[in-house]
mmCIF file of C-alpha atoms and ligand atoms in Angstrom:
data_model
loop_
_atom_site.group_PDB
_atom_site.id
_atom_site.type_symbol
_atom_site.label_atom_id
_atom_site.label_comp_id
_atom_site.label_asym_id
_atom_site.label_seq_id
_atom_site.Cartn_x
_atom_site.Cartn_y
_atom_site.Cartn_z
ATOM 1 C CA MET A 1 143.489 173.333 142.298
ATOM 2 C CA THR A 2 147.238 173.550 142.657
ATOM 3 C CA LEU A 3 149.290 176.721 142.396
ATOM 4 C CA GLY A 4 152.912 176.174 141.394
ATOM 5 C CA LEU A 5 155.330 178.850 142.517
ATOM 6 C CA ILE A 6 158.771 179.433 141.064
ATOM 7 C CA GLY A 7 160.317 181.877 143.497
ATOM 8 C CA SER A 8 159.059 181.785 147.062
ATOM 9 C CA GLY A 9 160.388 185.009 148.540
ATOM 10 C CA MET A 10 158.467 188.121 149.490
ATOM 11 C CA ILE A 11 155.880 188.011 146.690
ATOM 12 C CA GLY A 12 155.840 184.259 146.032
ATOM 13 C CA GLY A 13 155.639 183.460 149.744
ATOM 14 C CA THR A 14 152.768 185.911 150.251
ATOM 15 C CA LEU A 15 150.821 184.494 147.304
ATOM 16 C CA ALA A 16 151.430 180.940 148.558
ATOM 17 C CA ARG A 17 149.955 181.924 151.930
ATOM 18 C CA PHE A 18 146.886 183.487 150.315
ATOM 19 C CA ALA A 19 146.413 180.480 148.035
ATOM 20 C CA VAL A 20 146.482 178.045 150.943
ATOM 21 C CA GLY A 21 143.982 180.277 152.732
ATOM 22 C CA ALA A 22 141.744 180.075 149.665
ATOM 23 C CA GLY A 23 141.830 176.271 149.731
ATOM 24 C CA TRP A 24 144.418 175.705 147.000
ATOM 25 C CA ASN A 25 147.317 173.296 147.186
ATOM 26 C CA VAL A 26 150.674 174.984 146.617
ATOM 27 C CA VAL A 27 154.024 173.713 145.400
ATOM 28 C CA VAL A 28 156.777 176.188 146.247
ATOM 29 C CA SER A 29 160.266 176.255 144.765
ATOM 30 C CA ASN A 30 163.376 178.401 144.703
ATOM 31 C CA SER A 31 166.913 178.352 143.337
ATOM 32 C CA ARG A 32 168.557 176.602 146.301
ATOM 33 C CA GLY A 33 166.405 173.486 146.438
ATOM 34 C CA PRO A 34 163.326 172.168 148.262
ATOM 35 C CA GLU A 35 165.305 171.324 151.403
ATOM 36 C CA THR A 36 165.744 175.076 152.030
ATOM 37 C CA LEU A 37 161.963 175.684 152.072
ATOM 38 C CA GLY A 38 161.086 173.610 155.147
ATOM 39 C CA GLU A 39 160.201 176.587 157.325
ATOM 40 C CA LEU A 40 157.933 178.134 154.691
ATOM 41 C CA VAL A 41 156.170 174.820 154.037
ATOM 42 C CA ALA A 42 155.728 174.156 157.766
ATOM 43 C CA GLY A 43 154.125 177.583 158.157
ATOM 44 C CA LEU A 44 151.834 176.997 155.186
ATOM 45 C CA GLY A 45 150.577 173.644 156.474
ATOM 46 C CA GLU A 46 149.294 170.446 154.917
ATOM 47 C CA ARG A 47 148.320 171.889 151.569
ATOM 48 C CA ALA A 48 151.917 172.939 150.811
ATOM 49 C CA LYS A 49 154.961 171.107 149.602
ATOM 50 C CA ALA A 50 158.372 172.104 148.316
ATOM 51 C CA ALA A 51 159.836 170.930 145.027
ATOM 52 C CA THR A 52 162.199 171.943 142.255
ATOM 53 C CA PRO A 53 161.119 174.696 139.825
ATOM 54 C CA ALA A 54 160.474 172.078 137.126
ATOM 55 C CA GLU A 55 158.262 170.064 139.491
ATOM 56 C CA ALA A 56 156.410 173.169 140.672
ATOM 57 C CA ALA A 57 155.809 174.100 137.019
ATOM 58 C CA ALA A 58 154.605 170.629 136.090
ATOM 59 C CA SER A 59 152.219 170.300 139.027
ATOM 60 C CA GLY A 60 150.607 173.741 138.865
ATOM 61 C CA ASP A 61 147.180 174.344 137.298
ATOM 62 C CA LEU A 62 148.534 177.890 137.228
ATOM 63 C CA VAL A 63 152.154 178.820 137.898
ATOM 64 C CA VAL A 64 153.406 182.036 139.481
ATOM 65 C CA VAL A 65 156.889 183.119 138.467
ATOM 66 C CA SER A 66 158.281 185.457 141.100
ATOM 67 C CA ILE A 67 162.052 185.573 140.713
ATOM 68 C CA PRO A 68 164.537 188.338 139.878
ATOM 69 C CA LEU A 69 164.278 189.118 136.164
ATOM 70 C CA PHE A 70 167.968 188.290 135.640
ATOM 71 C CA ALA A 71 167.147 184.608 136.202
ATOM 72 C CA TYR A 72 164.331 184.323 133.643
ATOM 73 C CA THR A 73 166.362 182.223 131.196
ATOM 74 C CA GLN A 74 166.670 179.518 133.887
ATOM 75 C CA LEU A 75 162.911 178.927 133.998
ATOM 76 C CA PRO A 76 161.860 175.409 132.922
ATOM 77 C CA GLN A 77 160.536 175.969 129.396
ATOM 78 C CA ALA A 78 159.283 172.440 128.749
ATOM 79 C CA GLU A 79 157.309 172.136 131.996
ATOM 80 C CA LEU A 80 155.776 175.610 131.556
ATOM 81 C CA ALA A 81 154.624 175.016 127.977
ATOM 82 C CA GLY A 82 150.830 175.095 127.843
ATOM 83 C CA LYS A 83 150.553 176.655 131.322
ATOM 84 C CA VAL A 84 149.134 179.972 132.422
ATOM 85 C CA VAL A 85 152.174 181.716 133.889
ATOM 86 C CA ILE A 86 151.593 184.642 136.238
ATOM 87 C CA ASP A 87 154.493 187.053 135.820
ATOM 88 C CA THR A 88 155.262 189.291 138.793
ATOM 89 C CA LEU A 89 158.640 190.378 137.428
ATOM 90 C CA ASN A 90 159.968 193.903 137.216
ATOM 91 C CA TYR A 91 163.089 195.224 135.549
ATOM 92 C CA TYR A 92 165.635 196.704 137.948
ATOM 93 C CA PRO A 93 168.905 197.240 136.037
ATOM 94 C CA ASP A 94 170.939 197.611 139.262
ATOM 95 C CA ARG A 95 169.892 194.058 140.124
ATOM 96 C CA ASP A 96 169.194 192.516 136.713
ATOM 97 C CA GLY A 97 171.915 194.121 134.559
ATOM 98 C CA ARG A 98 171.041 196.159 131.476
ATOM 99 C CA LEU A 99 168.785 194.444 128.953
ATOM 100 C CA PRO A 100 168.988 196.278 125.611
ATOM 101 C CA GLU A 101 165.575 195.113 124.331
ATOM 102 C CA LEU A 102 163.983 196.646 127.410
ATOM 103 C CA ASP A 103 166.084 199.825 127.478
ATOM 104 C CA SER A 104 165.095 200.544 123.857
ATOM 105 C CA ASP A 105 161.392 199.823 124.581
ATOM 106 C CA GLU A 106 161.514 197.159 121.853
ATOM 107 C CA LEU A 107 159.969 194.747 124.382
ATOM 108 C CA THR A 108 158.331 194.917 127.782
ATOM 109 C CA SER A 109 159.791 192.611 130.417
ATOM 110 C CA SER A 110 156.684 190.431 130.068
ATOM 111 C CA GLU A 111 157.197 190.122 126.310
ATOM 112 C CA LEU A 112 160.807 189.102 127.012
ATOM 113 C CA LEU A 113 159.527 186.421 129.381
ATOM 114 C CA GLN A 114 156.858 185.292 126.906
ATOM 115 C CA ARG A 115 159.484 185.038 124.145
ATOM 116 C CA HIS A 116 161.510 182.694 126.366
ATOM 117 C CA LEU A 117 158.513 180.647 127.532
ATOM 118 C CA THR A 118 157.390 179.363 124.157
ATOM 119 C CA GLY A 119 153.994 177.741 124.458
ATOM 120 C CA ALA A 120 153.211 179.224 127.879
ATOM 121 C CA ARG A 121 150.518 181.878 128.249
ATOM 122 C CA VAL A 122 152.044 184.700 130.257
ATOM 123 C CA VAL A 123 149.844 187.076 132.256
ATOM 124 C CA LYS A 124 151.448 189.978 134.074
ATOM 125 C CA ALA A 125 150.003 190.483 137.575
ATOM 126 C CA PHE A 126 151.005 191.320 141.150
ATOM 127 C CA ASN A 127 154.011 193.309 139.869
ATOM 128 C CA ASN A 128 152.823 196.788 140.848
ATOM 129 C CA ILE A 129 152.201 196.366 144.560
ATOM 130 C CA THR A 130 154.760 195.936 147.326
ATOM 131 C CA ALA A 131 154.706 192.696 149.279
ATOM 132 C CA PRO A 132 153.543 194.396 152.537
ATOM 133 C CA HIS A 133 150.664 196.145 150.757
ATOM 134 C CA LEU A 134 149.807 192.935 148.908
ATOM 135 C CA SER A 135 149.374 191.385 152.353
ATOM 136 C CA SER A 136 147.523 194.217 154.045
ATOM 137 C CA LEU A 137 145.078 195.134 151.246
ATOM 138 C CA ALA A 138 143.698 191.687 150.322
ATOM 139 C CA ARG A 139 139.952 191.458 150.966
ATOM 140 C CA PRO A 140 137.237 188.870 150.268
ATOM 141 C CA SER A 141 135.190 189.151 147.094
ATOM 142 C CA GLY A 142 132.563 191.878 147.334
ATOM 143 C CA ALA A 143 134.165 193.717 150.279
ATOM 144 C CA PRO A 144 133.552 197.470 149.918
ATOM 145 C CA ASP A 145 137.216 198.257 150.524
ATOM 146 C CA ARG A 146 138.559 195.726 148.044
ATOM 147 C CA SER A 147 141.482 196.789 145.856
ATOM 148 C CA ALA A 148 142.102 195.981 142.221
ATOM 149 C CA LEU A 149 145.293 195.024 140.422
ATOM 150 C CA PRO A 150 146.061 195.343 136.721
ATOM 151 C CA ILE A 151 146.577 192.281 134.560
ATOM 152 C CA ALA A 152 148.011 192.157 131.033
ATOM 153 C CA GLY A 153 148.368 189.284 128.606
ATOM 154 C CA ASP A 154 147.981 188.142 125.011
ATOM 155 C CA ASP A 155 145.578 185.258 125.670
ATOM 156 C CA ALA A 156 142.017 186.110 126.723
ATOM 157 C CA ALA A 157 141.335 182.706 128.308
ATOM 158 C CA ALA A 158 144.558 182.898 130.308
ATOM 159 C CA LYS A 159 143.598 186.368 131.551
ATOM 160 C CA LYS A 160 140.261 184.967 132.676
ATOM 161 C CA GLU A 161 142.053 182.288 134.695
ATOM 162 C CA ALA A 162 144.408 184.895 136.128
ATOM 163 C CA ALA A 163 141.470 187.119 137.114
ATOM 164 C CA ALA A 164 139.866 184.157 138.892
ATOM 165 C CA LEU A 165 143.113 183.584 140.776
ATOM 166 C CA LEU A 166 143.262 187.253 141.803
ATOM 167 C CA ASP A 167 139.658 187.028 142.958
ATOM 168 C CA ALA A 168 140.403 183.963 145.080
ATOM 169 C CA LEU A 169 143.468 185.655 146.565
ATOM 170 C CA GLY A 170 141.722 188.892 147.511
ATOM 171 C CA TYR A 171 141.780 191.280 144.547
ATOM 172 C CA ASP A 172 139.680 192.462 141.640
ATOM 173 C CA ALA A 173 141.433 192.414 138.261
ATOM 174 C CA VAL A 174 141.537 195.206 135.683
ATOM 175 C CA ASP A 175 142.551 194.112 132.182
ATOM 176 C CA ILE A 176 144.963 196.747 130.839
ATOM 177 C CA GLY A 177 145.634 195.055 127.505
ATOM 178 C CA ASP A 178 148.141 192.696 125.940
ATOM 179 C CA LEU A 179 151.767 192.213 126.943
ATOM 180 C CA THR A 180 152.923 195.174 124.842
ATOM 181 C CA GLU A 181 150.767 197.353 127.098
ATOM 182 C CA SER A 182 152.155 195.905 130.338
ATOM 183 C CA TRP A 183 154.546 198.878 130.662
ATOM 184 C CA ARG A 184 151.482 200.735 132.011
ATOM 185 C CA SER A 185 151.934 199.043 135.388
ATOM 186 C CA SER A 186 155.745 198.917 135.354
ATOM 187 C CA PRO A 187 158.297 200.975 137.314
ATOM 188 C CA ASN A 188 158.265 204.702 136.489
ATOM 189 C CA THR A 189 154.521 204.857 135.918
ATOM 190 C CA ALA A 190 151.804 206.337 138.125
ATOM 191 C CA LEU A 191 150.247 202.891 138.659
ATOM 192 C CA TYR A 192 153.427 201.417 140.103
ATOM 193 C CA CYS A 193 153.192 200.709 143.841
ATOM 194 C CA LEU A 194 152.683 204.259 145.146
ATOM 195 C CA PRO A 195 148.876 204.453 144.688
ATOM 196 C CA TYR A 196 148.440 201.511 147.071
ATOM 197 C CA GLY A 197 150.017 203.628 149.793
ATOM 198 C CA GLY A 198 147.091 206.029 149.795
ATOM 199 C CA GLU A 199 147.386 209.789 150.158
ATOM 200 C CA ALA A 200 150.711 210.882 151.611
ATOM 201 C CA PRO A 201 150.834 213.617 154.242
ATOM 202 C CA SER A 202 151.906 216.905 152.672
ATOM 203 C CA GLY A 203 155.230 218.614 153.230
ATOM 204 C CA LEU A 204 157.412 215.509 153.527
ATOM 205 C CA SER A 205 160.983 215.415 152.214
ATOM 206 C CA PRO A 206 161.728 212.603 149.708
ATOM 207 C CA GLN A 207 163.323 210.531 152.510
ATOM 208 C CA GLU A 208 160.365 211.125 154.827
ATOM 209 C CA LEU A 209 157.980 210.241 152.014
ATOM 210 C CA LEU A 210 159.798 206.964 151.434
ATOM 211 C CA ARG A 211 159.740 206.125 155.138
ATOM 212 C CA TRP A 212 156.043 206.959 155.302
ATOM 213 C CA PHE A 213 155.352 204.761 152.264
ATOM 214 C CA LEU A 214 157.259 201.813 153.687
ATOM 215 C CA GLU A 215 155.432 202.046 157.011
ATOM 216 C CA THR A 216 151.870 202.807 155.922
ATOM 217 C CA PRO A 217 149.494 199.834 155.800
ATOM 218 C CA GLY A 218 148.220 201.232 152.511
ATOM 219 C CA ALA A 219 144.789 202.223 151.294
ATOM 220 C CA PRO A 220 142.294 200.480 149.005
ATOM 221 C CA LEU A 221 142.655 201.248 145.302
ATOM 222 C CA PRO A 222 139.383 200.469 143.515
ATOM 223 C CA ALA A 223 139.116 199.140 139.962
ATOM 224 C CA HIS A 224 137.963 202.420 138.401
ATOM 225 C CA ARG A 225 141.089 204.165 139.751
ATOM 226 C CA VAL A 226 143.373 201.403 138.425
ATOM 227 C CA ARG A 227 141.691 201.764 135.029
ATOM 228 C CA GLN A 228 142.128 205.547 135.083
ATOM 229 C CA LEU A 229 145.821 205.350 136.066
ATOM 230 C CA ALA A 230 146.471 202.739 133.365
ATOM 231 C CA ASP A 231 144.663 204.755 130.693
ATOM 232 C CA GLU A 232 146.513 207.952 131.607
ATOM 233 C CA ALA A 233 149.915 206.280 131.993
ATOM 234 C CA VAL A 234 152.906 207.916 130.367
ATOM 235 C CA ARG A 235 155.776 205.635 129.424
ATOM 236 C CA GLY A 236 158.875 206.537 131.427
ATOM 237 C CA PRO A 237 162.366 205.113 131.035
ATOM 238 C CA ALA A 238 162.470 201.313 131.268
ATOM 239 C CA GLY A 239 163.661 199.950 134.589
ATOM 240 C CA GLY A 240 163.237 201.018 138.171
ATOM 241 C CA ALA A 241 165.867 202.222 140.608
ATOM 242 C CA LEU A 242 166.335 200.333 143.868
ATOM 243 C CA VAL A 243 166.141 202.403 147.033
ATOM 244 C CA ASP A 244 168.214 201.689 150.156
HETATM 245 N N1 NAP B 301 159.193 192.678 146.840
HETATM 246 C C1 NAP B 301 158.221 193.376 146.292
HETATM 247 O O1 NAP B 301 157.572 194.210 146.985
HETATM 248 C C2 NAP B 301 157.858 193.172 144.832
HETATM 249 C C3 NAP B 301 156.646 193.714 144.393
HETATM 250 C C4 NAP B 301 156.217 193.461 143.076
HETATM 251 C C5 NAP B 301 157.024 192.731 142.221
HETATM 252 N N2 NAP B 301 158.230 192.264 142.652
HETATM 253 C C6 NAP B 301 159.046 191.507 141.680
HETATM 254 O O2 NAP B 301 158.747 190.121 141.881
HETATM 255 C C7 NAP B 301 159.937 189.336 141.728
HETATM 256 C C8 NAP B 301 160.234 188.638 143.064
HETATM 257 O O3 NAP B 301 160.434 189.640 144.048
HETATM 258 P P1 NAP B 301 160.586 189.267 145.590
HETATM 259 O O4 NAP B 301 160.702 190.564 146.311
HETATM 260 O O5 NAP B 301 159.584 188.271 145.989
HETATM 261 O O6 NAP B 301 162.031 188.585 145.570
HETATM 262 P P2 NAP B 301 162.764 187.774 146.717
HETATM 263 O O7 NAP B 301 162.079 187.973 148.037
HETATM 264 O O8 NAP B 301 164.206 188.104 146.609
HETATM 265 O O9 NAP B 301 162.525 186.253 146.277
HETATM 266 C C9 NAP B 301 163.030 185.786 145.059
HETATM 267 C C10 NAP B 301 162.744 184.311 144.969
HETATM 268 O O10 NAP B 301 163.165 183.871 143.687
HETATM 269 C C11 NAP B 301 163.955 182.691 143.857
HETATM 270 N N3 NAP B 301 164.847 182.514 142.723
HETATM 271 C C12 NAP B 301 165.882 183.288 142.333
HETATM 272 N N4 NAP B 301 166.455 182.775 141.229
HETATM 273 C C13 NAP B 301 165.755 181.662 140.915
HETATM 274 C C14 NAP B 301 165.866 180.688 139.889
HETATM 275 N N5 NAP B 301 166.807 180.775 138.939
HETATM 276 N N6 NAP B 301 164.983 179.651 139.890
HETATM 277 C C15 NAP B 301 164.041 179.547 140.859
HETATM 278 N N7 NAP B 301 163.875 180.448 141.842
HETATM 279 C C16 NAP B 301 164.732 181.492 141.876
HETATM 280 C C17 NAP B 301 164.656 182.903 145.178
HETATM 281 O O11 NAP B 301 165.152 181.691 145.657
HETATM 282 P P3 NAP B 301 166.586 181.611 146.402
HETATM 283 O O12 NAP B 301 166.422 182.464 147.631
HETATM 284 O O13 NAP B 301 166.754 180.156 146.675
HETATM 285 O O14 NAP B 301 167.589 182.169 145.417
HETATM 286 C C18 NAP B 301 163.506 183.465 146.005
HETATM 287 O O15 NAP B 301 162.681 182.424 146.473
HETATM 288 C C19 NAP B 301 161.025 190.311 141.289
HETATM 289 O O16 NAP B 301 161.093 190.318 139.886
HETATM 290 C C20 NAP B 301 160.533 191.664 141.828
HETATM 291 O O17 NAP B 301 161.061 192.734 141.082
HETATM 292 C C21 NAP B 301 158.646 192.439 143.952
#
């Protein structure tokens, strides 16, 4: 199996490493060109190669898109048609600019991506965990301290493939619905990133809490808790705020 990756930064690079560890081939890509990915590919080893986004899309049995949302219109539509596309994207207006369809809740960011990627089958995943916790909380299938991640998508078969990918990369999957429901794991919800930090010490100021969260290795979040947080989610304003 080959995993194509469009975007090979913090999330894409981590997923590429896990995929190689699980015996997959990976094709990584970014905006600056394959020649800028030599160090990443060397670290990943023989199963990895660098390519353009179009080549990564064409060669992937599944393709992870892990770029800033502002760049989604540059994704290679033709090469992604027919593919299962794993969407890690989140909307951060300070970075991505304001997107009226998202601000009005007319669309989720995943629906916006799906609308652009005609013919692809988009599954939202890996968007609600920070890259360090994604690294530290991965566990083999069946481990008692395994964590779960939510997935959302409109195509049942694509979600099955995405769940199998999550399983291979160290996580259980919890299906939280179709792409219209993907807001349940987006910024400004209780399922977004914080629960993977575990229980915070009491009495911390907001700055201390942030520092604690960024430094903690995290704590396992089992599937039943992901399900509960998704079911109880309350839709906040679209778009997260970046912290310094
Ligand atoms: N970091 C996290 O903890 C985290 C957690 C969950 C979800 N997310 C979301 O996942 C996405 C990626 O986040 P990240 O932190 O991994 O970002 P990142 O470290 O900044 O990496 C972004 C990657 O996307 C590439 N890229 C940018 N524009 C592109 C384009 N037009 N075509 C192809 N590749 C392009 C960049 O390549 P160049 O360097 O060559 O431009 C880089 O490899 C974002 O939407 C983010 O909100 C992040």
